[in-house]
CSV table of C-alpha atoms and ligand atoms in Angstrom, one decimal:
chain,number,residue,atom,x,y,z
V,1,MET,CA,-27.8,-13.6,5.0
V,2,ALA,CA,-27.3,-13.0,1.3
V,3,ASN,CA,-27.9,-15.9,-1.1
V,4,LEU,CA,-25.0,-17.9,-2.5
V,5,PRO,CA,-24.3,-17.3,-6.2
V,6,ASP,CA,-24.3,-20.2,-8.7
V,7,ALA,CA,-21.9,-23.1,-8.3
V,8,ALA,CA,-19.3,-21.9,-10.9
V,9,THR,CA,-19.1,-18.5,-9.2
V,10,CYS,CA,-18.8,-20.1,-5.8
V,11,TYR,CA,-15.9,-22.2,-7.0
V,12,GLU,CA,-14.2,-19.2,-8.5
V,13,LEU,CA,-14.5,-17.2,-5.3
V,14,LEU,CA,-13.2,-20.0,-3.2
V,15,ALA,CA,-10.4,-20.8,-5.5
V,16,ARG,CA,-9.3,-17.1,-5.7
V,17,MET,CA,-9.4,-16.7,-1.9
V,18,ALA,CA,-7.4,-20.0,-1.5
V,19,LEU,CA,-4.9,-18.9,-4.1
V,20,ILE,CA,-4.3,-15.5,-2.4
V,21,ARG,CA,-4.0,-17.1,1.1
V,22,ARG,CA,-1.5,-19.6,-0.2
V,23,PHE,CA,0.4,-16.9,-2.1
V,24,GLU,CA,0.8,-14.8,1.0
V,25,GLU,CA,1.8,-17.7,3.2
V,26,GLU,CA,4.6,-18.4,0.7
V,27,ALA,CA,5.5,-14.7,0.3
V,28,GLY,CA,6.0,-14.6,4.1
V,29,ARG,CA,8.2,-17.7,4.0
V,30,GLN,CA,10.3,-16.4,1.1
V,31,TYR,CA,10.7,-13.1,3.0
V,32,GLN,CA,12.1,-15.0,5.9
V,33,ARG,CA,14.5,-16.7,3.6
V,34,ALA,CA,15.5,-13.2,2.4
V,35,ARG,CA,14.4,-13.9,-1.2
V,36,ALA,CA,12.0,-11.0,-1.0
V,37,GLY,CA,13.4,-7.7,0.1
V,38,GLY,CA,12.1,-4.4,1.4
V,39,PHE,CA,8.9,-4.4,3.4
V,40,LEU,CA,6.2,-7.1,3.4
V,41,HIS,CA,2.7,-6.5,4.5
V,42,LEU,CA,0.4,-9.6,4.4
V,43,ALA,CA,-3.4,-9.5,4.2
V,44,ILE,CA,-4.0,-13.0,5.4
V,45,GLY,CA,-7.5,-13.1,6.9
V,46,GLU,CA,-8.7,-10.2,4.6
V,47,GLU,CA,-9.3,-12.4,1.5
V,48,ALA,CA,-13.1,-12.1,1.5
V,49,THR,CA,-13.0,-8.3,1.4
V,50,ILE,CA,-10.5,-8.4,-1.4
V,51,VAL,CA,-12.0,-11.1,-3.6
V,52,GLY,CA,-15.6,-10.1,-2.9
V,53,THR,CA,-14.9,-6.6,-4.1
V,54,ALA,CA,-12.8,-7.4,-7.1
V,55,SER,CA,-15.3,-10.1,-8.2
V,56,MET,CA,-18.0,-7.4,-8.7
V,57,MET,CA,-15.9,-5.2,-10.9
V,58,ARG,CA,-15.9,-5.1,-14.7
V,59,SER,CA,-12.7,-5.4,-16.6
V,60,GLU,CA,-12.8,-1.7,-17.6
V,61,ASP,CA,-13.1,-0.6,-13.9
V,62,PHE,CA,-10.1,0.5,-11.9
V,63,LEU,CA,-8.9,-0.7,-8.5
V,64,ILE,CA,-6.4,1.1,-6.4
V,65,GLY,CA,-5.2,-0.1,-3.0
V,66,THR,CA,-2.4,0.4,-0.4
V,67,TYR,CA,0.8,-1.4,0.4
V,68,ARG,CA,-1.0,-4.6,1.4
V,69,THR,CA,-2.1,-5.5,-2.1
V,70,HIS,CA,-0.6,-8.7,-3.4
V,71,GLY,CA,-4.1,-10.2,-3.1
V,72,HIS,CA,-5.8,-7.2,-4.7
V,73,ALA,CA,-3.6,-7.6,-7.8
V,74,ILE,CA,-4.2,-11.3,-8.0
V,75,ALA,CA,-7.9,-10.8,-7.5
V,76,ARG,CA,-7.9,-8.3,-10.4
V,77,GLY,CA,-6.3,-10.9,-12.7
V,78,THR,CA,-2.5,-10.3,-12.4
V,79,GLU,CA,-0.6,-13.5,-12.7
V,80,PRO,CA,0.7,-14.6,-9.3
V,81,LYS,CA,4.1,-15.4,-10.8
V,82,ARG,CA,4.5,-11.8,-11.8
V,83,VAL,CA,3.6,-10.6,-8.3
V,84,MET,CA,6.1,-13.1,-6.8
V,85,ALA,CA,8.8,-11.9,-9.2
V,86,GLU,CA,8.2,-8.4,-8.1
V,87,LEU,CA,8.7,-9.4,-4.5
V,88,PHE,CA,11.9,-11.0,-5.5
V,89,GLY,CA,13.0,-7.8,-7.3
V,90,ARG,CA,13.2,-9.5,-10.7
V,91,VAL,CA,12.7,-8.2,-14.2
V,92,ASP,CA,9.5,-10.2,-14.8
V,93,GLY,CA,7.8,-8.6,-11.8
V,94,THR,CA,4.8,-6.3,-12.3
V,95,SER,CA,7.0,-3.2,-11.9
V,96,GLY,CA,10.1,-4.8,-13.4
V,97,GLY,CA,11.4,-5.6,-10.0
V,98,ARG,CA,11.8,-1.9,-9.1
V,99,GLY,CA,8.8,-1.5,-6.7
V,100,GLY,CA,8.7,-4.6,-4.5
V,101,SER,CA,5.8,-5.7,-2.3
V,102,MET,CA,4.4,-2.2,-1.7
V,103,HIS,CA,4.3,-1.2,-5.4
V,104,ILE,CA,2.5,-3.9,-7.2
V,105,PHE,CA,1.0,-2.3,-10.3
V,106,ASP,CA,-0.6,-3.7,-13.4
V,107,ALA,CA,-2.1,-1.2,-15.8
V,108,ALA,CA,-3.3,-4.0,-18.1
V,109,GLN,CA,-5.6,-5.3,-15.4
V,110,ARG,CA,-6.4,-1.8,-14.4
V,111,PHE,CA,-4.9,-2.4,-11.0
V,112,MET,CA,-3.4,1.0,-10.2
V,113,GLY,CA,-1.2,0.1,-7.2
V,114,GLY,CA,0.3,-0.3,-4.6
V,115,TYR,CA,1.0,2.9,-2.5
V,116,GLY,CA,3.3,3.3,0.5
V,117,ILE,CA,1.8,6.5,1.7
V,118,VAL,CA,-1.1,6.0,4.0
V,119,GLY,CA,-4.1,7.7,2.4
V,120,GLY,CA,-2.0,8.6,-0.7
V,121,ASN,CA,-4.2,6.5,-3.0
V,122,LEU,CA,-7.4,8.4,-2.2
V,123,PRO,CA,-6.8,11.5,-4.3
V,124,ILE,CA,-5.4,9.4,-7.0
V,125,ALA,CA,-8.6,7.4,-7.1
V,126,ALA,CA,-10.6,10.6,-7.4
V,127,GLY,CA,-8.3,11.6,-10.3
V,128,ILE,CA,-8.8,8.3,-12.1
V,129,ALA,CA,-12.6,8.6,-11.6
V,130,LEU,CA,-12.4,12.2,-12.9
V,131,ALA,CA,-10.5,11.0,-16.0
V,132,SER,CA,-13.2,8.4,-16.7
V,133,GLN,CA,-16.0,10.9,-16.3
V,134,TYR,CA,-14.1,13.5,-18.5
V,135,LYS,CA,-13.7,11.0,-21.2
V,136,GLY,CA,-17.3,9.9,-21.0
V,137,GLU,CA,-16.3,6.3,-20.1
V,138,ASP,CA,-18.4,4.0,-18.1
V,139,ALA,CA,-15.7,2.8,-15.7
V,140,VAL,CA,-15.9,2.9,-12.0
V,141,THR,CA,-12.9,3.3,-9.7
V,142,VAL,CA,-12.8,1.3,-6.5
V,143,CYS,CA,-10.5,2.7,-3.8
V,144,MET,CA,-9.5,0.5,-0.9
V,145,PHE,CA,-7.7,1.8,2.1
V,146,GLY,CA,-7.2,1.1,5.8
V,147,ASP,CA,-9.0,2.4,8.9
V,148,GLY,CA,-5.9,4.4,9.8
V,149,ALA,CA,-6.0,6.1,6.4
V,150,SER,CA,-9.5,7.5,7.2
V,151,ASN,CA,-7.8,9.9,9.5
V,152,THR,CA,-5.6,11.5,6.9
V,153,GLY,CA,-6.2,14.9,5.4
V,154,ASN,CA,-6.4,13.2,2.0
V,155,PHE,CA,-9.6,11.5,3.1
V,156,GLY,CA,-11.5,14.7,3.7
V,157,GLU,CA,-10.2,16.4,0.6
V,158,THR,CA,-11.0,13.4,-1.6
V,159,MET,CA,-14.5,12.9,-0.2
V,160,ASN,CA,-15.2,16.6,-0.8
V,161,LEU,CA,-14.2,16.6,-4.4
V,162,ALA,CA,-15.7,13.1,-5.1
V,163,ALA,CA,-19.1,14.4,-3.8
V,164,LEU,CA,-18.8,17.8,-5.4
V,165,TRP,CA,-17.9,16.5,-8.8
V,166,LYS,CA,-20.1,13.5,-8.6
V,167,LEU,CA,-17.3,11.1,-9.4
V,168,PRO,CA,-17.9,7.4,-10.3
V,169,VAL,CA,-16.0,6.1,-7.4
V,170,LEU,CA,-16.5,3.6,-4.6
V,171,PHE,CA,-14.5,4.0,-1.4
V,172,MET,CA,-13.9,1.0,0.8
V,173,VAL,CA,-12.3,1.1,4.3
V,174,GLU,CA,-10.7,-2.3,5.0
V,175,ASN,CA,-11.3,-1.9,8.8
V,176,ASN,CA,-8.9,-4.5,10.3
V,177,LEU,CA,-9.3,-2.7,13.7
V,178,TYR,CA,-5.7,-1.4,13.7
V,179,GLY,CA,-3.5,1.1,12.1
V,180,MET,CA,-0.1,-0.6,12.8
V,181,GLY,CA,-0.3,-1.1,16.6
V,182,THR,CA,-3.1,1.5,17.3
V,183,SER,CA,-6.7,0.3,17.6
V,184,VAL,CA,-9.5,2.2,16.0
V,185,GLU,CA,-10.8,3.4,19.4
V,186,ARG,CA,-7.4,5.0,20.0
V,187,HIS,CA,-6.9,6.5,16.6
V,188,SER,CA,-10.3,7.7,15.4
V,189,ALA,CA,-12.7,10.1,17.2
V,190,GLN,CA,-15.6,8.6,15.1
V,191,THR,CA,-15.3,4.9,15.4
V,192,ASP,CA,-18.2,4.2,13.0
V,193,LEU,CA,-16.0,4.8,10.0
V,194,SER,CA,-18.9,4.4,7.5
V,195,LYS,CA,-20.1,7.8,8.9
V,196,LYS,CA,-16.9,9.6,8.3
V,197,ALA,CA,-17.9,11.0,4.9
V,198,GLU,CA,-21.5,11.9,5.7
V,199,GLY,CA,-20.7,15.5,6.2
V,200,TYR,CA,-19.6,15.6,2.6
V,201,GLY,CA,-22.9,14.0,1.4
V,202,ILE,CA,-21.4,10.6,0.9
V,203,PRO,CA,-23.5,7.9,2.5
V,204,GLY,CA,-21.8,4.9,4.2
V,205,GLU,CA,-22.6,1.3,5.1
V,206,ARG,CA,-21.0,-1.3,7.3
V,207,ILE,CA,-20.5,-4.8,5.9
V,208,ASP,CA,-19.1,-8.1,7.1
V,209,GLY,CA,-15.7,-8.2,5.4
V,210,MET,CA,-15.2,-11.9,6.5
V,211,ASP,CA,-18.2,-13.0,4.4
V,212,VAL,CA,-17.4,-12.9,0.7
V,213,VAL,CA,-21.1,-13.0,-0.3
V,214,ALA,CA,-22.0,-10.0,2.0
V,215,VAL,CA,-19.1,-8.1,0.5
V,216,ARG,CA,-20.3,-8.7,-3.0
V,217,GLU,CA,-23.7,-7.5,-2.1
V,218,GLY,CA,-22.5,-4.3,-0.6
V,219,VAL,CA,-20.1,-3.6,-3.4
V,220,ALA,CA,-22.7,-4.4,-6.1
V,221,GLU,CA,-24.8,-1.5,-4.9
V,222,GLY,CA,-21.9,0.8,-4.4
V,223,ILE,CA,-20.7,0.2,-7.9
V,224,ARG,CA,-24.2,0.6,-9.3
V,225,LEU,CA,-24.6,4.0,-7.6
V,226,ALA,CA,-21.2,5.1,-8.9
V,227,ARG,CA,-21.8,3.8,-12.5
V,228,GLU,CA,-25.4,4.7,-13.0
V,229,GLU,CA,-25.9,7.7,-10.7
V,230,GLN,CA,-22.3,9.1,-10.3
V,231,ARG,CA,-22.8,8.9,-6.6
V,232,PRO,CA,-19.8,7.9,-4.4
V,233,THR,CA,-20.3,5.8,-1.4
V,234,LEU,CA,-18.2,4.7,1.5
V,235,LEU,CA,-18.3,1.0,2.6
V,236,GLU,CA,-16.7,-0.1,5.8
V,237,ALA,CA,-15.7,-3.8,5.7
V,238,PHE,CA,-14.9,-5.4,9.0
V,239,THR,CA,-12.0,-7.7,8.6
V,240,TYR,CA,-8.9,-8.8,10.3
V,241,ARG,CA,-5.2,-9.5,9.5
V,242,TYR,CA,-4.0,-12.6,11.3
V,243,ARG,CA,-0.3,-11.7,10.8
V,244,GLY,CA,1.4,-8.7,12.2
V,245,HIS,CA,1.3,-5.3,10.5
V,246,SER,CA,4.4,-6.1,8.6
V,247,ALA,CA,7.0,-8.9,8.8
V,248,ALA,CA,8.5,-7.2,11.9
V,249,ASP,CA,5.8,-6.7,14.4
V,250,PRO,CA,6.0,-8.1,18.0
V,251,GLU,CA,2.2,-7.7,18.2
V,252,VAL,CA,2.1,-6.4,21.8
V,253,TYR,CA,-1.1,-4.4,21.1
V,254,ARG,CA,-3.4,-7.4,20.8
V,255,LYS,CA,-4.1,-10.7,22.6
V,256,ARG,CA,-3.6,-14.1,21.1
V,257,GLU,CA,-7.3,-14.9,21.9
V,258,GLU,CA,-8.4,-12.0,19.8
V,259,VAL,CA,-6.6,-13.3,16.8
V,260,GLU,CA,-8.0,-16.8,17.4
V,261,GLU,CA,-11.5,-15.4,17.8
V,262,TRP,CA,-11.2,-13.9,14.3
V,263,GLN,CA,-9.7,-17.1,12.9
V,264,GLU,CA,-12.9,-18.9,13.9
V,265,LYS,CA,-14.6,-16.7,11.3
V,266,ASP,CA,-12.0,-17.5,8.7
V,267,PRO,CA,-13.3,-16.2,5.3
V,268,ILE,CA,-12.2,-19.3,3.4
V,269,GLU,CA,-13.2,-22.0,5.9
V,270,GLN,CA,-16.5,-20.2,6.5
V,271,PHE,CA,-17.3,-20.0,2.8
V,272,ALA,CA,-16.2,-23.5,2.0
V,273,ARG,CA,-18.4,-24.8,4.8
V,274,ARG,CA,-21.4,-22.9,3.6
V,275,CYS,CA,-21.0,-24.1,0.0
V,276,ARG,CA,-20.7,-27.7,1.2
V,277,GLU,CA,-23.7,-27.4,3.5
V,278,ALA,CA,-25.8,-25.9,0.7
V,279,ASP,CA,-24.6,-28.7,-1.6
V,280,VAL,CA,-23.3,-26.1,-4.1
V,281,LEU,CA,-19.8,-27.5,-3.9
V,282,GLY,CA,-18.6,-30.9,-2.9
V,283,GLU,CA,-15.6,-31.8,-0.7
V,284,ARG,CA,-13.7,-32.8,-3.8
V,285,GLU,CA,-14.1,-29.4,-5.4
V,286,VAL,CA,-13.0,-27.6,-2.2
V,287,GLN,CA,-9.9,-29.8,-2.1
V,288,GLN,CA,-9.3,-29.3,-5.8
V,289,ALA,CA,-9.3,-25.5,-5.3
V,290,ARG,CA,-6.7,-25.8,-2.6
V,291,GLU,CA,-4.4,-28.1,-4.5
V,292,LYS,CA,-4.6,-25.9,-7.5
V,293,ALA,CA,-3.6,-22.9,-5.4
V,294,ASP,CA,-0.6,-25.0,-4.1
V,295,ARG,CA,0.6,-25.7,-7.6
V,296,THR,CA,0.2,-22.2,-8.9
V,297,VAL,CA,2.2,-20.7,-6.0
V,298,GLU,CA,4.9,-23.4,-6.4
V,299,ALA,CA,5.2,-22.4,-10.1
V,300,ALA,CA,5.2,-18.7,-9.1
V,301,VAL,CA,8.2,-19.2,-6.9
V,302,GLU,CA,10.1,-21.2,-9.6
V,303,PHE,CA,9.3,-18.5,-12.1
V,304,ALA,CA,10.5,-15.7,-9.8
V,305,GLU,CA,13.7,-17.6,-9.0
V,306,ALA,CA,14.5,-18.1,-12.7
V,307,SER,CA,13.8,-14.5,-13.6
V,308,PRO,CA,16.9,-12.4,-13.8
V,309,GLU,CA,17.7,-9.4,-11.6
V,310,PRO,CA,17.5,-6.0,-13.5
V,311,ALA,CA,20.9,-5.2,-15.1
V,312,LEU,CA,22.9,-2.6,-13.3
V,313,ASP,CA,23.1,-0.3,-16.2
V,314,THR,CA,19.3,0.0,-16.2
V,315,MET,CA,19.4,1.5,-12.7
V,316,TYR,CA,18.4,4.9,-13.8
V,317,GLU,CA,15.7,3.8,-16.2
V,318,ASN,CA,12.1,4.7,-15.4
V,319,LEU,CA,13.1,7.7,-13.3
V,320,TYR,CA,11.2,10.9,-14.0
V,321,ALA,CA,13.9,13.0,-12.3
V,322,GLN,CA,16.1,14.8,-14.8
V,323,THR,CA,19.6,16.2,-14.6
V,324,GLU,CA,19.4,18.4,-17.8
V,325,PRO,CA,18.8,21.2,-17.3
V,326,GLY,CA,20.2,20.7,-13.8
V,327,GLY,CA,17.8,21.2,-11.0
V,328,TRP,CA,17.2,20.5,-7.4
V,329,TYR,CA,16.1,16.9,-8.2
V,330,ALA,CA,19.5,15.8,-9.6
V,331,VAL,CA,20.0,12.1,-10.0
V,332,ASP,CA,23.1,10.6,-8.5
V,333,GLU,CA,24.9,9.6,-11.6
V,334,ARG,CA,28.2,8.6,-10.0
V,335,SER,CA,29.7,5.2,-10.9
V,336,PRO,CA,27.9,2.1,-9.7
V,337,GLU,CA,30.6,1.2,-7.2
V,338,PRO,CA,30.0,1.9,-3.6
V,339,HIS,CA,31.0,5.4,-2.4
V,340,ARG,CA,32.3,6.7,0.8
V,341,GLY,CA,30.0,5.5,3.6
V,342,GLU,CA,27.9,3.3,1.3
V,343,ASP,CA,30.0,0.2,1.9
V,344,GLU,CA,28.9,-1.6,5.0
V,345,ALA,CA,32.6,-2.4,5.8
V,346,GLU,CA,33.2,1.3,6.1
V,347,MET,CA,30.3,1.9,8.4
V,348,PRO,CA,32.0,1.5,11.8
V,349,ALA,CA,34.7,4.1,10.8
V,350,ALA,CA,32.1,6.5,9.3
V,351,ALA,CA,29.8,6.1,12.3
V,352,ARG,CA,32.7,6.8,14.7
V,353,GLU,CA,33.7,9.9,12.7
V,354,LEU,CA,30.1,11.2,12.9
V,355,ALA,CA,29.8,10.4,16.5
V,356,GLU,CA,33.0,12.2,17.3
V,357,ALA,CA,32.0,15.2,15.3
V,358,GLY,CA,28.7,15.2,17.2
V,359,ALA,CA,30.4,14.9,20.5
V,360,ALA,CA,32.7,17.8,19.7
V,361,TYR,CA,29.8,19.9,18.6
V,362,ALA,CA,27.8,19.1,21.8
V,363,GLY,CA,30.9,19.8,24.0
V,364,GLN,CA,31.2,23.4,22.9
V,365,PRO,CA,30.5,26.1,25.5
V,366,GLU,CA,27.0,27.5,25.7
V,367,GLY,CA,26.4,30.4,23.4
V,368,PRO,CA,26.0,31.0,19.6
V,369,ARG,CA,27.1,28.1,17.4
V,370,PRO,CA,28.0,28.0,13.8
V,371,ASN,CA,25.0,27.9,11.5
V,372,PRO,CA,25.4,24.9,9.2
V,373,ALA,CA,23.2,26.6,6.5
V,374,LEU,CA,25.8,29.5,6.4
V,375,HIS,CA,29.0,27.6,6.9
V,376,GLY,CA,28.2,24.4,5.1
V,377,ASP,CA,27.5,21.1,6.9
V,378,ALA,CA,30.5,18.9,5.9
V,379,GLN,CA,29.7,19.6,2.2
V,380,GLU,CA,33.1,20.7,1.1
V,381,GLY,CA,33.1,23.1,-1.8
V,382,VAL,CA,29.5,24.2,-1.2
V,383,GLU,CA,29.3,27.9,-1.0
V,384,PRO,CA,27.3,29.4,1.8
V,385,ARG,CA,23.9,30.5,0.5
V,386,VAL,CA,24.3,34.1,1.6
V,387,SER,CA,27.4,34.7,-0.5
V,388,ALA,CA,25.6,33.2,-3.5
V,389,GLU,CA,22.8,35.7,-2.9
V,390,ARG,CA,25.3,38.5,-2.7
V,391,GLU,CA,26.9,37.5,-6.0
V,392,LEU,CA,23.5,37.8,-7.6
V,393,GLY,CA,23.3,41.3,-6.1
V,394,ASP,CA,20.4,40.5,-3.9
V,395,GLU,CA,20.7,42.7,-0.9
V,396,PRO,CA,18.6,41.4,2.0
V,397,GLU,CA,15.6,43.5,2.5
V,398,ASP,CA,15.5,43.0,6.2
V,399,ALA,CA,18.9,42.7,7.6
V,400,GLY,CA,17.4,41.6,10.9
V,401,SER,CA,16.1,38.2,9.6
V,402,ASN,CA,18.9,37.1,7.3
V,403,GLY,CA,22.0,38.2,5.5
V,404,GLU,CA,24.8,40.0,7.3
V,405,ALA,CA,23.1,40.6,10.5
V,406,ALA,CA,22.5,36.9,10.8
V,407,ILE,CA,26.2,36.1,10.1
V,408,ASN,CA,27.3,38.6,12.7
V,409,GLU,CA,24.9,37.3,15.2
V,410,ASP,CA,26.0,33.7,14.6
V,411,GLU,CA,29.6,34.4,14.7
V,412,GLY,CA,29.1,36.2,17.9
F,1,LIG,C1,1.3,9.3,5.5
F,1,LIG,C2,1.9,8.2,6.2
F,1,LIG,N1,1.9,8.2,7.6
F,1,LIG,C3,2.4,7.1,8.2
F,1,LIG,C4,2.9,6.0,7.6
F,1,LIG,C5,3.4,4.8,8.3
F,1,LIG,N2,2.4,3.7,8.3
F,1,LIG,C6,2.5,2.7,7.4
F,1,LIG,S1,1.3,1.7,7.5
F,1,LIG,C7,0.5,2.6,8.8
F,1,LIG,C8,-0.8,2.1,9.4
F,1,LIG,C9,-1.9,2.3,8.5
F,1,LIG,O1,-3.0,1.6,9.0
F,1,LIG,P1,-4.3,1.3,8.2
F,1,LIG,O2,-4.6,2.5,7.3
F,1,LIG,O3,-5.4,0.9,9.1
F,1,LIG,O4,-3.9,0.2,7.2
F,1,LIG,P2,-3.5,-1.4,7.5
F,1,LIG,O5,-2.0,-1.4,7.6
F,1,LIG,O6,-4.2,-1.8,8.7
F,1,LIG,O7,-3.9,-2.2,6.3
F,1,LIG,C10,1.3,3.7,9.1
F,1,LIG,C11,0.9,4.7,10.1
F,1,LIG,C12,2.8,6.0,6.2
F,1,LIG,N3,3.3,5.0,5.4
F,1,LIG,N4,2.3,7.1,5.5
F,2,LIG,MG1,-5.9,-1.0,9.6
């Protein structure tokens, strides 16, 4: 077992884990009160992996995570009140209230998000590391992702380039044993995830993600290899989320006893006990860390509640899509009032209309049916694509695959 660090560091580790735990419990509560909208993924139980990793990083290093990252941002130094305001969709949130729980982002702390696409943060991590290398900077990028993400195409592509270009990056799989409701045994052919990048020349190691000291030890070496030798590594931290995948998860895929078994290894309790037994921290300090967490989170909720919602006329700010010159990615610039079908009160009528149209369509006799691409699908005023092509004088090269032949065929 790795040695405990000095008393001040132990206190800081304990206080940070307790703060994240408290924050997430409160986030769950606020979500149930409908104060926080969108999705909410809690990492309660995973605090040692998060805090252990972040605590070994320098301020110039980058951290990038997934959609379960309230704690990652806080561990990196983002103020909890700004994370809470983001969950509440308020202007003082880390993303101005535009991102919500899955898109916490804080460039000042070099916390690069916050991504809803499973595995989507891996290539971005490689890109950040490439930028550091290109600029001759000393920074390391740490990329944290789930066991499920290790099955994505992004994983292989990123490992290949990271190894090939010798990028200063450390990959960490937060193996909480499940990707939503699917266990590692059912989703990954190779269940030793630390081996999954070996074929690319990236060595891996398994660590106890419930033990903050063990995490620090593993991460220290991974960061050293990345910084000093430009050698990426893949750490697999074994951890566990006590709560469901997201706020709506009936958890039919695991047993209550399994959750309880992992709760016995609780990262905060375990570490507090160890610090007390080694006489590094006293009961008073442990209590103090917890009370401080309570106060910080209480203040975070007050701050979030007091923060205004973004003004309606700022709705289209921060969008990269452009309408001039007009393109495929046009922004809906209609008036802010609800439009047909957007108002909930209209929904029953709109739903009935759609259902009736669907039934009429399904009730047609067997045989060729109108092709919506050619005849428009309820988009009045939209010219069929073929006639547009004709106007441009584009005669179809192969009349058998589109153009007139297709129209004739469709019209029977
Ligand atoms: C590309 C993609 N596929 C599917 C989803 C839906 N989805 C959201 S979370 C998730 C599970 C991912 O599990 P894991 O990587 O183990 O992370 P964990 O949620 O356990 O932290 C899935 C499949 C998604 N967001 N993105
Ligand atoms: Mg997982």
